[in-house]
Coordinates of C-alpha atoms and ligand atoms in Angstrom, one line a residue:
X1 CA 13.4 31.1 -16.2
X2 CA 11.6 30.7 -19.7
X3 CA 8.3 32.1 -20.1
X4 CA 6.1 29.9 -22.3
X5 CA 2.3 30.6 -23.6
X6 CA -0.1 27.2 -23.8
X7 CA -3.5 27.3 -25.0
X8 CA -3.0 31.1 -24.2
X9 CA -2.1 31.5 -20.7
X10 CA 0.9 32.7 -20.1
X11 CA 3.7 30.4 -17.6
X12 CA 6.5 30.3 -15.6
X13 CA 8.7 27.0 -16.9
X14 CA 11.7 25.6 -15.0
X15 CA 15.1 25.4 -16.8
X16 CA 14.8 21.9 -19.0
X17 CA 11.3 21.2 -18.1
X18 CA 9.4 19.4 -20.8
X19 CA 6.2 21.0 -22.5
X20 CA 3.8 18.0 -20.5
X21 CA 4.9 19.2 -16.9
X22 CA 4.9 22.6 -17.8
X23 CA 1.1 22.1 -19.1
X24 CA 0.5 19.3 -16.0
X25 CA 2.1 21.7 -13.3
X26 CA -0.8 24.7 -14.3
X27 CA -3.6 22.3 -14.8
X28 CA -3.3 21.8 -18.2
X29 CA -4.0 17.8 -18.9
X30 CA -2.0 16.2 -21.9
X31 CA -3.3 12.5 -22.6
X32 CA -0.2 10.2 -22.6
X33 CA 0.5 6.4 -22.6
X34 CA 3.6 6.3 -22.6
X35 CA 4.9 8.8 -20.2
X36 CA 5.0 8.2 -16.7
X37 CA 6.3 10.6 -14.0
X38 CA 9.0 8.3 -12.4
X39 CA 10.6 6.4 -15.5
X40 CA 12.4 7.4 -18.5
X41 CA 10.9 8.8 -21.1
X42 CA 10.1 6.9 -24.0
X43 CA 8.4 9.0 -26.3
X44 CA 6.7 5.9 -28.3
X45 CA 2.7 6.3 -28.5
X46 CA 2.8 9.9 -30.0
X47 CA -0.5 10.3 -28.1
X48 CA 0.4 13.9 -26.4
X49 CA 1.3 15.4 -29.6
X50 CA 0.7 19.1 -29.2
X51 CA 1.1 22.1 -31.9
X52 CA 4.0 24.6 -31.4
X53 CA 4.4 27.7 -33.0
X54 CA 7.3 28.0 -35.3
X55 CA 7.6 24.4 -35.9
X56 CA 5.9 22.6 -39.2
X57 CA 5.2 19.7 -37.1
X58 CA 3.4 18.2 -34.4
X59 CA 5.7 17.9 -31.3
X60 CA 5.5 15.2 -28.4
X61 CA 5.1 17.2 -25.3
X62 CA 6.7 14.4 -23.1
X63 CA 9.7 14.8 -24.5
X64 CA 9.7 18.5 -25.5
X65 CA 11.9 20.7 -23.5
X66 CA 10.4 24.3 -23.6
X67 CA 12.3 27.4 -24.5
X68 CA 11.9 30.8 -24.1
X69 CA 9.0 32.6 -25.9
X70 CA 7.3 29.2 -27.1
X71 CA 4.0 29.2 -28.0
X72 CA 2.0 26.1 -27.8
X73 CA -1.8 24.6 -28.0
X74 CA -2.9 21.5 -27.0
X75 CA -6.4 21.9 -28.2
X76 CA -6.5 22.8 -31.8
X77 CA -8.2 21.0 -34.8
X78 CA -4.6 19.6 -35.5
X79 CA -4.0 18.2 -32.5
X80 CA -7.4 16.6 -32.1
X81 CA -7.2 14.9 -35.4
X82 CA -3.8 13.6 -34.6
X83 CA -4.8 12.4 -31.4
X84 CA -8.0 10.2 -33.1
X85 CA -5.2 9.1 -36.0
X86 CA -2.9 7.7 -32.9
X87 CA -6.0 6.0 -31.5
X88 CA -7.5 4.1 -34.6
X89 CA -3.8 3.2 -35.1
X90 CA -3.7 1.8 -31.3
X91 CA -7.2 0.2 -31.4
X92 CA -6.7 -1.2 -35.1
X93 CA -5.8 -4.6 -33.7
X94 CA -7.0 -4.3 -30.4
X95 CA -9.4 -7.4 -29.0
X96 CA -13.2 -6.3 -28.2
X97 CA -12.1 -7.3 -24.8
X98 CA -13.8 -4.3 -22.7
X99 CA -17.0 -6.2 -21.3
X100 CA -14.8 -8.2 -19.7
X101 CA -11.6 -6.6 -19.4
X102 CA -10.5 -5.9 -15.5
X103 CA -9.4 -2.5 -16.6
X104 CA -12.7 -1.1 -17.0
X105 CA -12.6 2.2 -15.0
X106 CA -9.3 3.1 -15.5
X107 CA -8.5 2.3 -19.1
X108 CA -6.7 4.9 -20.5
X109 CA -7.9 3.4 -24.1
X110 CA -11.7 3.9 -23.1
X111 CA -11.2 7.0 -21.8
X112 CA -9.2 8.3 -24.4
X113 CA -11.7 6.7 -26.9
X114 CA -14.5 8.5 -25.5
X115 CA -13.0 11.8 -25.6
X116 CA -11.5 11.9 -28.9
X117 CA -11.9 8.4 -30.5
X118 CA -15.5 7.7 -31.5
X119 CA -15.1 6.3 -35.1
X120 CA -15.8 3.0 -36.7
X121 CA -12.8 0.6 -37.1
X122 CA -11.7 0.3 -40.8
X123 CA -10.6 -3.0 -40.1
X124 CA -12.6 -6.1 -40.2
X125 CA -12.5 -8.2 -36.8
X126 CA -11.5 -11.2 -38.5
X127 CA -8.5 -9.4 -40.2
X128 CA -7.7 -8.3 -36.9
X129 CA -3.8 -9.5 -35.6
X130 CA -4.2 -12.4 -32.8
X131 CA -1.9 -12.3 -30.1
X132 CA -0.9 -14.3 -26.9
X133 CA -3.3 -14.0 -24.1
X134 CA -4.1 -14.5 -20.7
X135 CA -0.4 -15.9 -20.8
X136 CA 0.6 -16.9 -16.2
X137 CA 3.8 -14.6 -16.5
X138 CA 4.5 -14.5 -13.0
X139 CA 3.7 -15.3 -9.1
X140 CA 1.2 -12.1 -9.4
X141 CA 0.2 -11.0 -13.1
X142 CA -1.4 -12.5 -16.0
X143 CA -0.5 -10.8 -19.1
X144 CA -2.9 -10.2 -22.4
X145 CA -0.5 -9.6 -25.5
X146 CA -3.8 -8.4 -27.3
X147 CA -4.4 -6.0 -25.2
X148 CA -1.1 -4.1 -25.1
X149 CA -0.1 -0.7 -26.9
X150 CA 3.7 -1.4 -26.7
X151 CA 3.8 1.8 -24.1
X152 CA 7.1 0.3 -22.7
X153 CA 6.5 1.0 -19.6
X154 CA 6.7 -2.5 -18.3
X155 CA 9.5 -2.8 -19.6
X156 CA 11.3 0.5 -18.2
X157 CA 10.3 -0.4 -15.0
X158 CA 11.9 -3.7 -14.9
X159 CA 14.6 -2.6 -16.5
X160 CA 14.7 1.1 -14.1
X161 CA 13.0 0.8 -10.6
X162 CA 13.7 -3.1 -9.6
X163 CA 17.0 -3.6 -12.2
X164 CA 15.7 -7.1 -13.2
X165 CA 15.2 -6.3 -16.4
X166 CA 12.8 -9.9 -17.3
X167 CA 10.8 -8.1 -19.8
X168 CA 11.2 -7.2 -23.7
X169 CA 9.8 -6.8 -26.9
X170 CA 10.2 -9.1 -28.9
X171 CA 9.4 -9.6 -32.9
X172 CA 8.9 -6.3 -35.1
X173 CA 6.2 -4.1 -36.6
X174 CA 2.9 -5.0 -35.6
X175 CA 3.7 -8.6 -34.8
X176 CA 5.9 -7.2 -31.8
X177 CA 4.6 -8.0 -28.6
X178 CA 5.8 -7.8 -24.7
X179 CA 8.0 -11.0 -23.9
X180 CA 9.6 -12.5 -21.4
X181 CA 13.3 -14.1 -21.5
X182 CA 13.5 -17.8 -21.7
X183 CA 13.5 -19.4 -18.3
X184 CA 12.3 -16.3 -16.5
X185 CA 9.0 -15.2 -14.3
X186 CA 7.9 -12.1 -13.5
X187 CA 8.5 -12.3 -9.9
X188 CA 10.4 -9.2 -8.7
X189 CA 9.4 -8.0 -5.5
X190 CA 7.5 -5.0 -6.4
X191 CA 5.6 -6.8 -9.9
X192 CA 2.4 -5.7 -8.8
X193 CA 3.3 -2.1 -9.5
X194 CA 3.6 -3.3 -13.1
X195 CA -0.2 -3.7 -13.1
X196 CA -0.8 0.0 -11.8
X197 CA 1.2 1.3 -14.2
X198 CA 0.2 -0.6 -17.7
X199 CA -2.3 1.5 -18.9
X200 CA -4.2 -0.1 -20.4
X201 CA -5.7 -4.3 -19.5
X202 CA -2.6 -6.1 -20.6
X203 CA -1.0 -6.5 -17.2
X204 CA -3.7 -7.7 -14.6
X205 CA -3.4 -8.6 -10.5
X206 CA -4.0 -12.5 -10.2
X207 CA -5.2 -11.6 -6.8
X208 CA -7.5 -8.3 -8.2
X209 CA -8.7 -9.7 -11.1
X210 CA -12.6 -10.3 -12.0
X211 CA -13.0 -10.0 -8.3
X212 CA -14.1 -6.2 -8.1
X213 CA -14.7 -3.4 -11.1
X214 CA -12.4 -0.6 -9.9
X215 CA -15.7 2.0 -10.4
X216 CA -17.1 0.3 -7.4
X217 CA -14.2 0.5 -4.8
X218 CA -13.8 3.6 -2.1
X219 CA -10.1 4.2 -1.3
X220 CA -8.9 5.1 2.6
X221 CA -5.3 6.4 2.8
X222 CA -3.8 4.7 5.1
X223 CA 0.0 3.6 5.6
X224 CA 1.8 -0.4 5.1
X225 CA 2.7 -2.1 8.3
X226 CA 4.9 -4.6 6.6
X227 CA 7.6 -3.4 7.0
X228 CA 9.9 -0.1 8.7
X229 CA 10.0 2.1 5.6
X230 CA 5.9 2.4 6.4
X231 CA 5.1 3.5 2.5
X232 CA 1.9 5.4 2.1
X233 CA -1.1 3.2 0.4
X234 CA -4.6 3.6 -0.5
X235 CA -6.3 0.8 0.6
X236 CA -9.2 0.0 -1.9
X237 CA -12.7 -1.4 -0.3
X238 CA -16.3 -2.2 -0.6
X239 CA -19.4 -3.4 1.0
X240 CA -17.0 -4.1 3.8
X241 CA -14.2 -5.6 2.1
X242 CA -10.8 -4.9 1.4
X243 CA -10.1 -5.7 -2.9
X244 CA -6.5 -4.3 -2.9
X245 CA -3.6 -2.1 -1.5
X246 CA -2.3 0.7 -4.3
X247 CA 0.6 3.1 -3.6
X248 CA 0.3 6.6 -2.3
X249 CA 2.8 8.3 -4.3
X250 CA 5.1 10.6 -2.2
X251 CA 7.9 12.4 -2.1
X252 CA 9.0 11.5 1.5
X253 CA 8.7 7.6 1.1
X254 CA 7.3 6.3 -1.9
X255 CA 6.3 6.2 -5.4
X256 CA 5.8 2.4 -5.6
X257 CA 5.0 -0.8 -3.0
X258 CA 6.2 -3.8 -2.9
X259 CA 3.9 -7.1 -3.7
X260 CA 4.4 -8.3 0.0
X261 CA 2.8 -5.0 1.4
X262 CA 0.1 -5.2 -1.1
X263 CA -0.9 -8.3 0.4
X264 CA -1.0 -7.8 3.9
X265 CA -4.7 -6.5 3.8
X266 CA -5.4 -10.5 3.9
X267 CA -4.9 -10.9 7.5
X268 CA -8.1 -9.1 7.9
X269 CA -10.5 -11.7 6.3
X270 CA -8.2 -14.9 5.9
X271 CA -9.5 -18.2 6.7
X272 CA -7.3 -18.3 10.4
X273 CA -9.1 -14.8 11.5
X274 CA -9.5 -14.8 15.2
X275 CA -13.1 -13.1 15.7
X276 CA -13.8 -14.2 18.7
X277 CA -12.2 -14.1 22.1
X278 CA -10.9 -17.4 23.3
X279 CA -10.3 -17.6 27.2
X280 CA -9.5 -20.8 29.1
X281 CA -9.7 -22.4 25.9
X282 CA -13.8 -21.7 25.5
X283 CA -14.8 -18.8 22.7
X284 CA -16.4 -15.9 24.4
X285 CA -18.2 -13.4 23.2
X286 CA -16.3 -9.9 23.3
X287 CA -17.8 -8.3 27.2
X288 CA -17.8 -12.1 28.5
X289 CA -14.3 -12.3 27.3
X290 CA -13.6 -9.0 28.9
X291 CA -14.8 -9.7 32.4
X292 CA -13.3 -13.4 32.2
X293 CA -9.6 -11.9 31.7
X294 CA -10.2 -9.4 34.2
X295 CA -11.4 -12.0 36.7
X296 CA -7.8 -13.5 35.5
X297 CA -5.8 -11.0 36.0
X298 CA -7.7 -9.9 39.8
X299 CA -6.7 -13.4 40.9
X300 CA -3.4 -13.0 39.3
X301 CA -2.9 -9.9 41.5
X302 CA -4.7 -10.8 44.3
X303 CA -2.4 -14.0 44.7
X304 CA 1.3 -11.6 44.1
X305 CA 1.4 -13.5 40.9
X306 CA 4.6 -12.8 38.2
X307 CA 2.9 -10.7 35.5
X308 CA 4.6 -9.7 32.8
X309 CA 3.6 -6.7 30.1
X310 CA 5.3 -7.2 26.0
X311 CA 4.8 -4.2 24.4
X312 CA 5.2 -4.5 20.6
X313 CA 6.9 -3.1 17.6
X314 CA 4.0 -4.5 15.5
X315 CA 1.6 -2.0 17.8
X316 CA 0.5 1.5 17.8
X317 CA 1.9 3.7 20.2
X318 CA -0.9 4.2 21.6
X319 CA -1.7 0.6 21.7
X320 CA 1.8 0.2 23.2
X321 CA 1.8 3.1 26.0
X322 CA -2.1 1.8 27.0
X323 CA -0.3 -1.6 27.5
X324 CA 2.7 0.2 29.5
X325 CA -0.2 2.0 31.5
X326 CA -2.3 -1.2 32.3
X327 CA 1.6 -2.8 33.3
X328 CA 2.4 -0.1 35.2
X329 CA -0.3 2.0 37.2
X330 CA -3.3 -0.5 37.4
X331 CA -1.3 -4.3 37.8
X332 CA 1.3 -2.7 39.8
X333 CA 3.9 -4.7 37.8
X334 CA 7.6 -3.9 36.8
X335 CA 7.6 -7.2 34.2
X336 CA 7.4 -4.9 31.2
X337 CA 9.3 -5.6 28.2
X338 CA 9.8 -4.6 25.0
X339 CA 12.1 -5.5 22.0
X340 CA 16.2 -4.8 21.4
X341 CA 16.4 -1.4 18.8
X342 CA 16.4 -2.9 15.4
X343 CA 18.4 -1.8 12.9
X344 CA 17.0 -0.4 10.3
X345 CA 17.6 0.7 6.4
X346 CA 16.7 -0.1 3.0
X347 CA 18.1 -3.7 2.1
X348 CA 17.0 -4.1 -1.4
X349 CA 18.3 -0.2 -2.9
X350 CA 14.4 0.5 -3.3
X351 CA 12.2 0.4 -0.5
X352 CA 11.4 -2.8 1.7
X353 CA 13.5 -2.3 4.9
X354 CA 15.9 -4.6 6.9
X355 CA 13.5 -4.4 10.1
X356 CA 10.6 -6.0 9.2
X357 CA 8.2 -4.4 11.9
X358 CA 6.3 -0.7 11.3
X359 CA 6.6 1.1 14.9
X360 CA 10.2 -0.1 16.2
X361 CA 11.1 3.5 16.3
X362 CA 8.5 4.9 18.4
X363 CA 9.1 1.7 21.4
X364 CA 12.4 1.8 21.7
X365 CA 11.9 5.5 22.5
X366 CA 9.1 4.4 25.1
X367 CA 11.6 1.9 26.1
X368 CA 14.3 4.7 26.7
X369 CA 11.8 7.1 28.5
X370 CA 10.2 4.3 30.4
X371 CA 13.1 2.0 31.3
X372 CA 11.5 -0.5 30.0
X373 CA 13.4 -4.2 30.6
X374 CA 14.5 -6.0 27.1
X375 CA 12.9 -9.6 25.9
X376 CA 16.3 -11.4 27.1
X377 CA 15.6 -10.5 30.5
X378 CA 12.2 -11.9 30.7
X379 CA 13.1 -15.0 32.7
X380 CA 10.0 -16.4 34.4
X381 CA 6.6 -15.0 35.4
X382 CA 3.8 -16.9 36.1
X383 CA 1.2 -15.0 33.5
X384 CA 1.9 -13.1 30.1
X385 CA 0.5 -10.1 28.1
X386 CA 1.4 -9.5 24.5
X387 CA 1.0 -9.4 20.8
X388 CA 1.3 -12.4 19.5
X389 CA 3.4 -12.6 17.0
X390 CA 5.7 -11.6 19.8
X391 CA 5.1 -14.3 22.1
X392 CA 5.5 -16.8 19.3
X393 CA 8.7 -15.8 18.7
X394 CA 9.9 -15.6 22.2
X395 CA 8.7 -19.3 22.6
X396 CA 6.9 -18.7 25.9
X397 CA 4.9 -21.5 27.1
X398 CA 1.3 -21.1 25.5
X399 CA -0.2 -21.8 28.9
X400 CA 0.7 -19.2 30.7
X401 CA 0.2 -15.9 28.0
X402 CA -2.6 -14.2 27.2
X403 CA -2.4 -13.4 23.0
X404 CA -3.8 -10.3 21.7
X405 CA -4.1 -11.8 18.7
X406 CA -5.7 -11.3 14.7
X407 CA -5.3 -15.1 14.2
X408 CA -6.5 -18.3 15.4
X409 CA -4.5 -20.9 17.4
X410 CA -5.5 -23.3 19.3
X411 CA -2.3 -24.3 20.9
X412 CA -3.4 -21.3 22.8
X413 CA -5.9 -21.8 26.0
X414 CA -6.2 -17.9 26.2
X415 CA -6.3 -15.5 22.6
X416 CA -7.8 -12.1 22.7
X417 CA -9.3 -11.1 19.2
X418 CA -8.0 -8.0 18.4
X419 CA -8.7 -5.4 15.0
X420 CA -6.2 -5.0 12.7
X421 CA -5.1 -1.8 12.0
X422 CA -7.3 -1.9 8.0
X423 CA -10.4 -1.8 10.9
X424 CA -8.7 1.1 13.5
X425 CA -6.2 3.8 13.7
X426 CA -2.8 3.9 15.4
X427 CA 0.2 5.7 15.3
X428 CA 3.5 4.7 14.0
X429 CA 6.8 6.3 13.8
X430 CA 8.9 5.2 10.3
X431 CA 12.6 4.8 10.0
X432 CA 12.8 8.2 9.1
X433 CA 10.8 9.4 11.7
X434 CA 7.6 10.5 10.3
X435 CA 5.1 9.9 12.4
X436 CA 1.9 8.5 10.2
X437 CA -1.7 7.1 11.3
X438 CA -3.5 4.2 9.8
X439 CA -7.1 4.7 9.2
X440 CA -10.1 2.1 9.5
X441 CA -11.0 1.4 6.1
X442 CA -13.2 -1.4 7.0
X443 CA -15.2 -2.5 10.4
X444 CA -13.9 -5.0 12.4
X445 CA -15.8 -8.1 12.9
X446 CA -18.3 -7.7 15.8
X447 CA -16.3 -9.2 18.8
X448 CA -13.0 -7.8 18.2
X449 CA -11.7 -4.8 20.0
X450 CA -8.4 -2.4 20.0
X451 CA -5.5 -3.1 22.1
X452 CA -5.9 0.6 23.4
X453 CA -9.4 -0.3 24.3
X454 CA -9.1 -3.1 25.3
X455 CA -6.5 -2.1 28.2
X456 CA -9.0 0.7 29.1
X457 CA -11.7 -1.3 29.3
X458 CA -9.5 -3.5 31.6
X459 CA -8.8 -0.5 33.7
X460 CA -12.1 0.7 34.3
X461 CA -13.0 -2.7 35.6
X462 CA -10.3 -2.1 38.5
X463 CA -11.9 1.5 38.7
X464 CA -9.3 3.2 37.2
X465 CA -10.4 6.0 34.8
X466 CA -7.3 6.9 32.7
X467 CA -8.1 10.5 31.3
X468 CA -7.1 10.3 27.4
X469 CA -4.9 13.4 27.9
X470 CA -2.9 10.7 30.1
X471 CA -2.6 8.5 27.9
X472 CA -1.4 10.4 25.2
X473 CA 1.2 12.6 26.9
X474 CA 3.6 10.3 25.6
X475 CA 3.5 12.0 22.2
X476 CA 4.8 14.9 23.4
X477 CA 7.7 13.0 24.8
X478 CA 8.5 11.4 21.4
X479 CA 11.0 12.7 18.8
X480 CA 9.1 12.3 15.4
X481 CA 8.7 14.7 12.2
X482 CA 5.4 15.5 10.6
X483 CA 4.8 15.7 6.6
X484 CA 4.3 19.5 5.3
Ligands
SF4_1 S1 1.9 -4.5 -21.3 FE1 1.0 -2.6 -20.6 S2 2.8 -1.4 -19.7 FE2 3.6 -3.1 -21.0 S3 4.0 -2.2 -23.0 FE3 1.9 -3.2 -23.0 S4 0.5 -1.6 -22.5 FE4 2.5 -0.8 -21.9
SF4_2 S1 8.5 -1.6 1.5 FE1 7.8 -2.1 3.5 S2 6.3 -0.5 4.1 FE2 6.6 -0.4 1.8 S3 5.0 -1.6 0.9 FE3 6.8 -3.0 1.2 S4 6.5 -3.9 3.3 FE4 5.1 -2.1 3.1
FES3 S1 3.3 10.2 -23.8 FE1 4.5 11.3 -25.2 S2 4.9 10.0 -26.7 FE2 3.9 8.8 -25.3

């Protein structure tokens, strides 16, 4: 293994590891536009030049392999003058866009600026090169030609991670500027990730943009429920409100999301939100509603009625065994049902999975364990539980379910307004069998409540007192991995 010396400190490299991860690996932090951990390197902004022993000139650590016995700094007089020369020659034609500019916060031109820039321009404004801007390049990003350093990184990653390769540059010297081919949008599945990645405000988030500045935002880590792959996200709130989804990088799942994921915070605040419960087609107010499906389901009982459980591959488990449990021990009912195993893997060769739900895993296990019936067998019953998105697609008549629900229908007489799981935690087991929580990131609206409560609550009012430790023994009967 080579031994290598930066700013002084002695190091441990790995066989063909460049001088930036060396430095990045022992907390040594080399600015860079260009580089970017999971694409090629490109080695075009010269901003992480560094000084090396033994050689006359200024090397780019990204793309730098170290050997044996070199000696580097990364914080001489050299380096810092050639680091302000790379700026004024990036800022020379940039627009004074940063008042407005959605990348205030995490601009790495303004940060950069701030630690080693700091001059006056020695261009005139007028003088300065005009550029396309605020150009509609695709379903989800506007992009600002003015605003661009040529990084390339754009451009690897279509060209790299989603193989679509819609992106160029086109033109030469400092006319050249980030195109896109004739007849083509920018509408990969996974564009979005373009817009983390640009580092600077050239590629912005139609659906971010001028709503939030980034300084402002909390993040919650938290996992997508999109889809079975269940990639790790930070979900990006505040004052309540959710501004955008952003990837958890990983080295189990993910380095990137896809633009569908990134969206799916809107069911929390979208114009069909259920809020409040709606029982025999009259809104109710969350303990009303509680007490009037209870009064339901006693009747129900009471009268031998058919009543049939769902549980759900869109639920927690512990939404989903709390269901089984309120099934099972309190409405005496062997109607429960869940879904046929789905199959699952990665359809696109990058991340979004052929089973479109997050917890499929984890119920057909329940399902195994519990002998749980599958939806084809549910013939008749006179009086339905479940998610639903399930019942829709089972096409059972609306009249005779009861909808735990996030939206509003009114082709249903009785809806149950449920959190979503941005506003509560739950469990769910991935394709590869991690076993991953989501966190509340913000707070439900008032008169919403958690299937898992919900069902206790339900419970209680039948004078059961389920202990908790009841109620989750059914993780220790599920096969699952945990992350180290
Ligand atoms: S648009 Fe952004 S990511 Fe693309 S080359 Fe310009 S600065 Fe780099
Ligand atoms: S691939 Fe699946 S889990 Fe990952 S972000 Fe997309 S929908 Fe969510
Ligand atoms: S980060 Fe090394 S040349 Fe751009």
């Amino acid at each position: 293994m080579p031994k290598v010396i930066i700013d002084g400190k002695e190091f441990i490299a790995k066989e063909n590891e460049t001088v930036l991860n060396v430095a990045e690996r022992n907390g040594i932090y080399i600015p860079r536009y260009c580089y970017h951990p999971a694409l090629s390197i490109a080695g075009n902004c010269r901003m992480c030049l560094v000084e090396i022993e033994k050689m006359p000139k200024l090397q780019i650590a990204c793309a730098t392999t170290v050997t044996d016995g070199m000696v580097i700094h990364t914080q001489t007089e050299k380096v810092k003058k050639a680091r302000q020369d790379v700026l004024e020659f990036l800022l020379l034609n940039h627009p004074l866009d940063c008042p407005i500019c959605d990348q205030v916060g995490e601009c790495y031109l303004q940060d950069y600026y701030m630690e080693y820039g700091l001059k006056k321009s020695r261009i005139d404004l007028k003088d300065k090169n005009r550029k396309p801007k605020r150009r509609d390049i695709g379903k989800h990003l506007i992009l600002d030609n003015e605003r661009c350093i040529l990084c390339t990184r754009c451009v690897r990653f279509c060209e790299e991670v989603t193989k679509t390769s819609e992106l160029f540059i086109n033109s030469r010297g400092d006319h050249s500027f980030i195109d896109i081919k004739t007849e083509e949008k920018l509408d990969n599945d996974y564009s979005l990730n373009i817009a983390d990645i640009c580092p600077v405000g050239a590629f912005t988030s139609k659906d971010f943009r001028f709503k939030e500045r980034v300084y402002r935002l909390s993040s919650t880590s938290s996992i997508c429920l999109s889809c079975a792959t269940g990639c790790k996200i930070k979900v990006q709130h505040n004052n309540g409100k959710i501004y955008r989804i952003l990837p958890d990088p990983n080295i189990y799942t993910n380095t990137w999301i896809c633009d569908n994921g990134r969206m799916s915070y809107k069911i929390t605040a979208g114009p069909d939100r259920l809020t409040k419960s709606i029982i025999k087609s009259e809104e109710h107010h969350l303990n009303k509603a509680i007490i009037k499906l209870f009064d339901i389901l006693k009747e129900a009982k009471e009268k031998n009625l058919k009543i049939a459980i769902l549980l759900s591959d869109y639920l927690s488990i512990e939404d989903n065994f709390a269901l089984y449990y309120l099934g099972f021990e309190i409405l005496k009912t062997d109607l429960i049902y869940a879904s046929k195993e789905k199959e699952q893997k990665i359809e696109d060769g990058i991340l979004i999975n052929k089973d479109k739900t997050p917890n499929s895993n984890a119920v057909s296990q329940i399902s195994k364990l519990y002998g749980i019936k599958k939806y084809e067998d549910l013939k008749d019953c006179d009086l339905l539980i479940g998610f639903y998105d399930d019942i829709e697609k089972l096409n059972i008549p609306k009249n005779k379910s009861v909808a735990l629900s996030y939206k509003a229908d009114k082709e249903y007489d009785n809806l149950i307004a449920i959190k979503t799981y941005f506003e509560t935690e739950g469990s769910f087991i991935n394709w590869q069998y991690f076993l991953r929580k989501t966190a509340p990131s913000v707070s439900a609206p008032t008169d919403t409540i958690s299937v898992y409560d919900l069902c206790l609550k339900i419970s209680e009012l039948f004078g059961y007192y389920p202990k908790e430790k009841e109620l989750n023994k059914i993780f220790n009967e599920l096969k699952y991995k945990t992350e180290d």
